[in-house]
Coordinates of C-alpha atoms in Angstrom, one line a residue:
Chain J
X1040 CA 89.8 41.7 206.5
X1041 CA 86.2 42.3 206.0
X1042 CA 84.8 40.2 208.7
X1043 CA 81.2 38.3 207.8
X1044 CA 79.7 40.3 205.4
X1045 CA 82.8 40.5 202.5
X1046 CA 79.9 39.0 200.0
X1047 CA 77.7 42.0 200.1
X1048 CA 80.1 44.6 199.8
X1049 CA 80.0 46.9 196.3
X1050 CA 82.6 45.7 193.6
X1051 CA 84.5 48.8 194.1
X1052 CA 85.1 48.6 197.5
X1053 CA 86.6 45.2 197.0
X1054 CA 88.8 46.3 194.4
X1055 CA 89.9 48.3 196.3
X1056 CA 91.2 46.0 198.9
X1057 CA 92.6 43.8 196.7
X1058 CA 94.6 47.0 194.9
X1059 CA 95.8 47.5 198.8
X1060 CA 96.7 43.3 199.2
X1061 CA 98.5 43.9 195.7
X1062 CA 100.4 47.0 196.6
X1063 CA 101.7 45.9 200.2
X1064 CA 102.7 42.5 198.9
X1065 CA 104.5 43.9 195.6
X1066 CA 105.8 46.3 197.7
X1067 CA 107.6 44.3 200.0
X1068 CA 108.6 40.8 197.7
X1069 CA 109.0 42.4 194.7
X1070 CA 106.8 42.2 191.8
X1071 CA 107.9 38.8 190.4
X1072 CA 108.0 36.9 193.5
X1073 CA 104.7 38.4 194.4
X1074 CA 101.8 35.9 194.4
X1075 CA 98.4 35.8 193.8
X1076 CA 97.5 33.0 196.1
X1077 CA 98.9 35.7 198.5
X1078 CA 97.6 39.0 197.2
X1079 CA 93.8 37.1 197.1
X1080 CA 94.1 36.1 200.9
X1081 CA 95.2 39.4 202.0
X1082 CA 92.5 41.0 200.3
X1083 CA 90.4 38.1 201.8
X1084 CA 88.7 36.8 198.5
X1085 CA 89.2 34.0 196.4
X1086 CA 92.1 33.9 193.6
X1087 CA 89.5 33.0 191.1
X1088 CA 87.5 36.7 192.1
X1089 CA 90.8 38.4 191.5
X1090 CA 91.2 37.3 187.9
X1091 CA 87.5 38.2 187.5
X1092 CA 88.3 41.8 188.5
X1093 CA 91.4 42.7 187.6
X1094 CA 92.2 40.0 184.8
X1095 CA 95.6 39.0 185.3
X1096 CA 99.1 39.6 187.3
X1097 CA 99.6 42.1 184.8
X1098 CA 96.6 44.0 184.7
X1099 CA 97.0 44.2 188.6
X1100 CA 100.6 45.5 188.5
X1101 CA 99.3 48.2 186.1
X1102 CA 96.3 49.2 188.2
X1103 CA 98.4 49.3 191.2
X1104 CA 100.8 51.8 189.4
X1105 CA 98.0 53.9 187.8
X1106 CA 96.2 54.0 191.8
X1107 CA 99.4 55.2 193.4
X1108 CA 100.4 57.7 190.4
X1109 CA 97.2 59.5 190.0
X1110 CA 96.7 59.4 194.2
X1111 CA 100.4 61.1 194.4
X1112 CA 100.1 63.5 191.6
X1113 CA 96.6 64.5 192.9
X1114 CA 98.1 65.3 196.1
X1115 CA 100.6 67.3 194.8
X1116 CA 98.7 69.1 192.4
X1117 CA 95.7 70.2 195.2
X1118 CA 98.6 71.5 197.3
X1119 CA 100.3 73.8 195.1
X1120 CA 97.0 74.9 193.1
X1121 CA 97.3 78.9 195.0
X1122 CA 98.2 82.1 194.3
X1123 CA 101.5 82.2 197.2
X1124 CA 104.9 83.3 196.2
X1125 CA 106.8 81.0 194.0
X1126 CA 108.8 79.2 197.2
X1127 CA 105.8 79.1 199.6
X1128 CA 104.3 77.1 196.3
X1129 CA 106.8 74.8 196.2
X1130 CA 107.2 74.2 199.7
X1131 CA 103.4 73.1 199.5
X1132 CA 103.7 70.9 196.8
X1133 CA 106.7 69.5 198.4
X1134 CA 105.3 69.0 202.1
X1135 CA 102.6 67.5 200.3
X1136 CA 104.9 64.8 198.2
X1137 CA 106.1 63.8 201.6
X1138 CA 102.9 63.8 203.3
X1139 CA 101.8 61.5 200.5
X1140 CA 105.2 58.9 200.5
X1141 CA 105.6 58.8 204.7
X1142 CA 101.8 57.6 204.5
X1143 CA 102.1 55.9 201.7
X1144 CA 105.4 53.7 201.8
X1145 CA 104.3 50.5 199.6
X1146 CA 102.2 52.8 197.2
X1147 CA 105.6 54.1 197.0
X1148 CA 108.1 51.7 196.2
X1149 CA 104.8 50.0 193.8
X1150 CA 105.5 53.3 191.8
X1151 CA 108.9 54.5 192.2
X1152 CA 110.9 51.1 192.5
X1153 CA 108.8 48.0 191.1
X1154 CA 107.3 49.7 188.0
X1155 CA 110.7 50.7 186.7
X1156 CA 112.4 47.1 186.7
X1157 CA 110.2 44.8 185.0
X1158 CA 109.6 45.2 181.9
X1159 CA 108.7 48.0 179.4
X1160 CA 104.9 47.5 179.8
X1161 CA 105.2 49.1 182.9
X1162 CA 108.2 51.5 182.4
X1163 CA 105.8 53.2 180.4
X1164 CA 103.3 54.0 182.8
X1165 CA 106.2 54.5 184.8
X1166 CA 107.7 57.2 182.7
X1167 CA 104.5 58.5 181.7
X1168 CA 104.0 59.3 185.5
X1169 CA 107.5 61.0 186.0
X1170 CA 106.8 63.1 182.5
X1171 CA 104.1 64.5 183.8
X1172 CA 105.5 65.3 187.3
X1173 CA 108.6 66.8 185.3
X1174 CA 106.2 69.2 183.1
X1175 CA 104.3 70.2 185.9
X1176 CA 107.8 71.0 188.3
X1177 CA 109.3 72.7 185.2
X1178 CA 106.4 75.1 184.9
X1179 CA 106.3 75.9 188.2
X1180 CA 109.9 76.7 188.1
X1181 CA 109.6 78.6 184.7
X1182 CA 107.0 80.8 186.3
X1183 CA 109.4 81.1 189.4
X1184 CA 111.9 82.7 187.9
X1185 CA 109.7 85.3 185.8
X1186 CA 108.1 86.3 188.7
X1187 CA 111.1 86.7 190.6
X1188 CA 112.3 90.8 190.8
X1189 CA 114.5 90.0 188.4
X1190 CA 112.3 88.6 186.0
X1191 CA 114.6 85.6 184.3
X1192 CA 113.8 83.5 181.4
X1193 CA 115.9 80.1 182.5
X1194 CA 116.4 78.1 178.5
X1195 CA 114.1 75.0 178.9
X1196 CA 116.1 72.9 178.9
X1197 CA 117.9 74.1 182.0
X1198 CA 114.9 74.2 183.6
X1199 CA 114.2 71.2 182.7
X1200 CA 117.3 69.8 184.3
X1201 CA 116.6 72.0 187.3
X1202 CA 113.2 69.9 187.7
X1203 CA 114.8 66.9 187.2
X1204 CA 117.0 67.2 189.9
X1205 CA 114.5 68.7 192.3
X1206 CA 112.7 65.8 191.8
X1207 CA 115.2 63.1 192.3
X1208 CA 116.5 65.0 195.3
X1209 CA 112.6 64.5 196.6
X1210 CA 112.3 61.3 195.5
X1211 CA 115.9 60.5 197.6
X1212 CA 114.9 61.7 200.4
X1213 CA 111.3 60.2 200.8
X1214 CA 113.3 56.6 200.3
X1215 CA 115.6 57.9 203.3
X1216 CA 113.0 59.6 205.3
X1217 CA 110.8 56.1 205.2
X1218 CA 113.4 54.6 206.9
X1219 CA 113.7 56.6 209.5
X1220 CA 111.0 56.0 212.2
X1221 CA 110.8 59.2 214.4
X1222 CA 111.4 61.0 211.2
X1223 CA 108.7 63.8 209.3
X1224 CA 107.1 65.0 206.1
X1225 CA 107.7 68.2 207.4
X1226 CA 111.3 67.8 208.0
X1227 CA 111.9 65.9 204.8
X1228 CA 110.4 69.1 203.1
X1229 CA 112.3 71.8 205.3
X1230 CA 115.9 69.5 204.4
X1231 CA 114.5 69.5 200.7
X1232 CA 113.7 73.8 200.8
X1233 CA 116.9 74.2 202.3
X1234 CA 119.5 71.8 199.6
X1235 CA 116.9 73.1 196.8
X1236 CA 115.3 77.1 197.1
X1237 CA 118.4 78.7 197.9
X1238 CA 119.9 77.1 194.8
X1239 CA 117.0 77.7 192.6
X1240 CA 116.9 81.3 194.7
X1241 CA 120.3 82.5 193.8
X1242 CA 119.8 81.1 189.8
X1243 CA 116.6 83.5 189.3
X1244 CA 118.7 86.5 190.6
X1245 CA 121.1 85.4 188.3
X1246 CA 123.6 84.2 190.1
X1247 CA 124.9 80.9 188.2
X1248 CA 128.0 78.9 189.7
X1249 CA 131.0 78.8 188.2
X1250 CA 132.1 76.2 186.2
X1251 CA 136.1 76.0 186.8
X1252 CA 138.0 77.2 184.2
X1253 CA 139.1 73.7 182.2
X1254 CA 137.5 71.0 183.5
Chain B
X570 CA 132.9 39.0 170.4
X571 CA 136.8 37.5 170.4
X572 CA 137.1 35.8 167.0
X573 CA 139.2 32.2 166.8
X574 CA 141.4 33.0 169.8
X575 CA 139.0 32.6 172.6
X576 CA 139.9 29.2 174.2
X577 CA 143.1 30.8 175.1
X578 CA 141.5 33.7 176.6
X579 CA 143.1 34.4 180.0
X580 CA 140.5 33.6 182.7
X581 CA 140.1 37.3 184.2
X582 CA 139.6 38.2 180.8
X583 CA 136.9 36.0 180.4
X584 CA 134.7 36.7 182.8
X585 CA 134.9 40.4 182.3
X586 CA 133.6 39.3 179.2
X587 CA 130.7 37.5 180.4
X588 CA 129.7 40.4 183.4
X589 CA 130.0 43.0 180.3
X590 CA 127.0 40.4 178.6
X591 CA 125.2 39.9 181.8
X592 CA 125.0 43.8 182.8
X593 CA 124.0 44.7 179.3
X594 CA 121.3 41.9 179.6
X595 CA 120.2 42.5 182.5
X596 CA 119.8 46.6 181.9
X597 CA 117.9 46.4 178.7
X598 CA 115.7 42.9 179.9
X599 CA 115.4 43.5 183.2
X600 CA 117.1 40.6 185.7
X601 CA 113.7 38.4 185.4
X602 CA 113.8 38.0 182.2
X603 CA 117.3 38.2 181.5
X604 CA 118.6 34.6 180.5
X605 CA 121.7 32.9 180.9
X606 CA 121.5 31.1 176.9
X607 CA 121.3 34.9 175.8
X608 CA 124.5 36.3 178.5
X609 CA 126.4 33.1 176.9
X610 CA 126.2 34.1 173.1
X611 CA 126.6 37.4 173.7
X612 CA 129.9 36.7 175.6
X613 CA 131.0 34.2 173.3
X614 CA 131.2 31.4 175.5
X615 CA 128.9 28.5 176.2
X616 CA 127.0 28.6 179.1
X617 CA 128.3 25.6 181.3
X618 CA 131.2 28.1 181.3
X619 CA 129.3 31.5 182.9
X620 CA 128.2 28.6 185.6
X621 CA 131.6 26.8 186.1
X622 CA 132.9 30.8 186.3
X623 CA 130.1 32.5 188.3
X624 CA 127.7 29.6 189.5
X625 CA 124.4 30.6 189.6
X626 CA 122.6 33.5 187.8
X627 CA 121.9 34.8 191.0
X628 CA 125.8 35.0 191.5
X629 CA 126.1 36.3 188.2
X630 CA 124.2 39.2 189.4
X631 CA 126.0 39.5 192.4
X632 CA 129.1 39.5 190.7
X633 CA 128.0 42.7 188.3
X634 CA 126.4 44.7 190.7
X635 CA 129.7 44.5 192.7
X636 CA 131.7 45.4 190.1
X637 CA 129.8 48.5 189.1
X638 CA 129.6 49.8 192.2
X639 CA 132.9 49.4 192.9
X640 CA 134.1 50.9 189.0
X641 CA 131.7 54.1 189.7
X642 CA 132.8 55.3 193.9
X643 CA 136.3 54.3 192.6
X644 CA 136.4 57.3 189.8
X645 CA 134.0 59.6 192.3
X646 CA 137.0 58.8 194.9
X647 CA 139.6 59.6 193.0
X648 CA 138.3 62.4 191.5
X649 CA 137.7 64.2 194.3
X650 CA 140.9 63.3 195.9
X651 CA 142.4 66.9 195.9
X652 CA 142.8 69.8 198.0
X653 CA 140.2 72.1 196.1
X654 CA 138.0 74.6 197.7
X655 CA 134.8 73.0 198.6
X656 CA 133.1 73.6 195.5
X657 CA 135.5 72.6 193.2
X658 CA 136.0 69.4 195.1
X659 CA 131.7 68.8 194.6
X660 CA 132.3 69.8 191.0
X661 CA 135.3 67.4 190.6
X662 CA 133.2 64.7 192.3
X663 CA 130.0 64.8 190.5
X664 CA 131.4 65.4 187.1
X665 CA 133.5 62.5 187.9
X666 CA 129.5 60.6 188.2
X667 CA 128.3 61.7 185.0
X668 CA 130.9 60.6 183.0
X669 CA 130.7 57.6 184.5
X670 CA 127.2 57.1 184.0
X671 CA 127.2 58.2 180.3
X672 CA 130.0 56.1 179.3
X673 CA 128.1 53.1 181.4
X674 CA 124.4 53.5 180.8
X675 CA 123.9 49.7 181.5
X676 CA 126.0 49.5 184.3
X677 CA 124.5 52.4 185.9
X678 CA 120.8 50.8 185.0
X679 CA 122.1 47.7 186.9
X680 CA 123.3 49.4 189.9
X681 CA 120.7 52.0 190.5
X682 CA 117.4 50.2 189.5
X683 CA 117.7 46.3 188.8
X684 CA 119.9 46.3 191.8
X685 CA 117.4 47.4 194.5
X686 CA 113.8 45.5 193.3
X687 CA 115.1 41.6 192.7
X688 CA 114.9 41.0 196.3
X689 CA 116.7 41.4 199.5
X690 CA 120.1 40.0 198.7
X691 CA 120.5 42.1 195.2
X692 CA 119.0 44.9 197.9
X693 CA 121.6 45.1 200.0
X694 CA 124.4 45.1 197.8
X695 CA 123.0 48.4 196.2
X696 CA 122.1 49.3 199.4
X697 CA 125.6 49.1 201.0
X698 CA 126.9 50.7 197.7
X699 CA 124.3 53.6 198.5
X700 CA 125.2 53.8 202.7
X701 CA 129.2 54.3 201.5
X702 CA 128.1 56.9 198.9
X703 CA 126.2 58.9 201.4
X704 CA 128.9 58.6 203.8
X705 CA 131.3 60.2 201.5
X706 CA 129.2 63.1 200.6
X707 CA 128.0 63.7 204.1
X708 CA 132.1 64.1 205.2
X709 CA 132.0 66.2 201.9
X710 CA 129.1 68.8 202.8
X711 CA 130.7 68.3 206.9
X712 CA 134.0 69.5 205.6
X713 CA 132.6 72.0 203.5
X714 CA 130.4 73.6 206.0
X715 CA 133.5 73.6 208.6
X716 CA 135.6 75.1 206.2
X717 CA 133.5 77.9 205.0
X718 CA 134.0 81.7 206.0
X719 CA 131.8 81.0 208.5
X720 CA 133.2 77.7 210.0
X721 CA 129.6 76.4 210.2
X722 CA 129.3 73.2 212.0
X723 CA 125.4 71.8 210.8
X724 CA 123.7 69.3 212.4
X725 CA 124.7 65.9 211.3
X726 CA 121.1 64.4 210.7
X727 CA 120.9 67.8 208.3
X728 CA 123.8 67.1 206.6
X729 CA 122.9 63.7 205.9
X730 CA 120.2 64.4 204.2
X731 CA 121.6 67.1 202.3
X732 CA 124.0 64.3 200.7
X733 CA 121.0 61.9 200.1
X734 CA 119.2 65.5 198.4
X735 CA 122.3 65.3 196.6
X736 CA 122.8 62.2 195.0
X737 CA 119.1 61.8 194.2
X738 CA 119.5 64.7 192.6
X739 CA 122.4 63.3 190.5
X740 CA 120.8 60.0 189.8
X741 CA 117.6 61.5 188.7
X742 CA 119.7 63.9 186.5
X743 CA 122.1 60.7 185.4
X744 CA 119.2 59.0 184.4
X745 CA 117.7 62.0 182.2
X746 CA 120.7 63.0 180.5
X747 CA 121.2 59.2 179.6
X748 CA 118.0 59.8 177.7
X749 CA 118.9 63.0 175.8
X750 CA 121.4 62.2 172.7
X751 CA 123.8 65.5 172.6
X752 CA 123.5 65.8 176.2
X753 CA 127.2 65.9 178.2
X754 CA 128.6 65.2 181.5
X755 CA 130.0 68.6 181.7
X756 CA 126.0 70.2 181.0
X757 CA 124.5 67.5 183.5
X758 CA 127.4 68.2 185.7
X759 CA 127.3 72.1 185.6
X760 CA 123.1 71.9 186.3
X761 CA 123.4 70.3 189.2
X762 CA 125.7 72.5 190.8
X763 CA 123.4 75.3 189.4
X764 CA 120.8 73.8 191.3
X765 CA 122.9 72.2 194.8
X766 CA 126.0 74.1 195.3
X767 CA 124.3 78.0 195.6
X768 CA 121.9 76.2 197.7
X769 CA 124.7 74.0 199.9
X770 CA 126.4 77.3 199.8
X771 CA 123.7 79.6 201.0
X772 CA 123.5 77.3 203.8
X773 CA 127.0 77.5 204.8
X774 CA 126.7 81.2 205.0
X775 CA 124.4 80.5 207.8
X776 CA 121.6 81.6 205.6
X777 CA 118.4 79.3 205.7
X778 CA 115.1 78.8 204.0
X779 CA 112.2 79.9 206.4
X780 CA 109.3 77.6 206.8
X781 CA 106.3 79.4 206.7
X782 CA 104.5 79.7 210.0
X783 CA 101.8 77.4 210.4
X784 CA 102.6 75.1 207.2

């Protein structure tokens, strides 16, 4: 990477590529059998410049996760920012999440995989990343259903649950969609709408499935 | 753990013992930093025994993420085992999950995210565990669809990823409700058909989610 001129170029822009060499390698041998000797040669700089910049293994994993989570929810966020009708709004949000993971497929196992499993530094930011994306899916849900004709209040922590499977049905099928080569974000989304709006469709006109009688 | 009768322990016994140590370990560590000194005490055994039992660590892993998998499709399997109506059957099934996962938090840490980021081997054990899983509940939704008032037969790519919708809905809601105290199998159970089975059964009625035009 970089060619001749790799010494001029501004400090971002080479932390940049090493958050890229970090990412991909993470990515694809797992954080603890990732290397530094490797990451630095990717990124085409020396190992020393890569604890100059970013500190430590540690401080790399954890500005790998923070790159990916605030690229992802950003996406997200800028898609479903309008004023559509509740399942036009989450069909943007949710062509967008794909969008983001089929371009995106290290960046996504970094933050959806590796940050999870090794250790509870980066759990954390982990968690803190899901949190958010779990407030922001339950509000849009919330609103959903009051602004559906028949105007429901769903308790919280319903839909709270209701988020929290939407987004693990999401985050299912971008794992499955990546490895599927002719496959799209668009027809990732489209599966998602059709397992997940109906569902959520028939709950704010009120109609709730049936739990059988004692199970 | 055993008191003064443990050398006369039958073998089979032991060793459940010692994957009962390793799987709480290795779901509250991670499998990094999980050590074999720290599986031993906990099992109440020396260590020279987990190696003469299960050989290597890496085997040790092997050998729990095997046996979880297999302890967790069992009681789906047999759960659903039945002649139900479709719904019931998906209520029988995934109820069956959740009480799983909530009496085996650590085993169900093990199996759905240690398994799948300590490298290719550990990989495709969960991964195989994951290929049978979505098997079953793709024949599920299959049958389903065929036996519905409107004998619907849908395309088997779609219904494929409607079962991986589906259990990535339930691991994401597995993995919430293992974080909420009074939470139950039978709430965790009863949102997610909330949230799939109106949806699953919308589409079986032929009825579809429209993608906007132009999206």
């Amino acid at each position: 990477m970089g060619g001749g001129r790799t010494r001029r170029m501004p400090r971002a822009e080479r932390e940049r590529q090493m958050l890229d060499a970090a990412v991909q390698i993470i990515a694809r041998h797992g954080y603890a059998a990732a290397s530094m000797d490797e990451i630095a040669e990717l990124a085409g700089v020396s190992k020393p410049l890569v604890y100059l910049y970013l500190n430590s293994k540690d401080d790399l994993f954890t500005a790998c996760i923070r790159r990916e989570a605030a690229a992802l929810t950003r996406a997200v966020r800028a898609a479903v920012r309008s004023a559509l009708p509740a399942d036009r709004r989450l069909w943007a949000g949710v062509l967008a999440f794909f969008t983001y993971t089929a371009e995106h497929p290290d960046g996504w196992t970094v933050l959806h995989l590796q940050a999870r499993t090794h250790g509870p530094r980066f759990a954390a930011e982990a968690d803190a990343v899901r949190a958010e994306m779990t407030a922001f899916v339950t509000r849009l849900i919330a609103t959903a259903a009051r602004e559906s004709p028949h105007s429901r209040d769903l308790p919280a922590r319903e839909t709270e649950g209701l988020a929290v499977a939407l987004i693990g049905a999401a985050e299912s099928l971008a794992d499955w969609t990546n490895t599927i080569p002719a496959a799209t974000a668009v027809q990732a989304a489209t599966t998602l709408m059709n397992f997940a709006w109906s569902g959520l469709g028939d709950l704010m006109s009120g109609e709730q499935w049936t739990e059988p009688v004692g199970a």
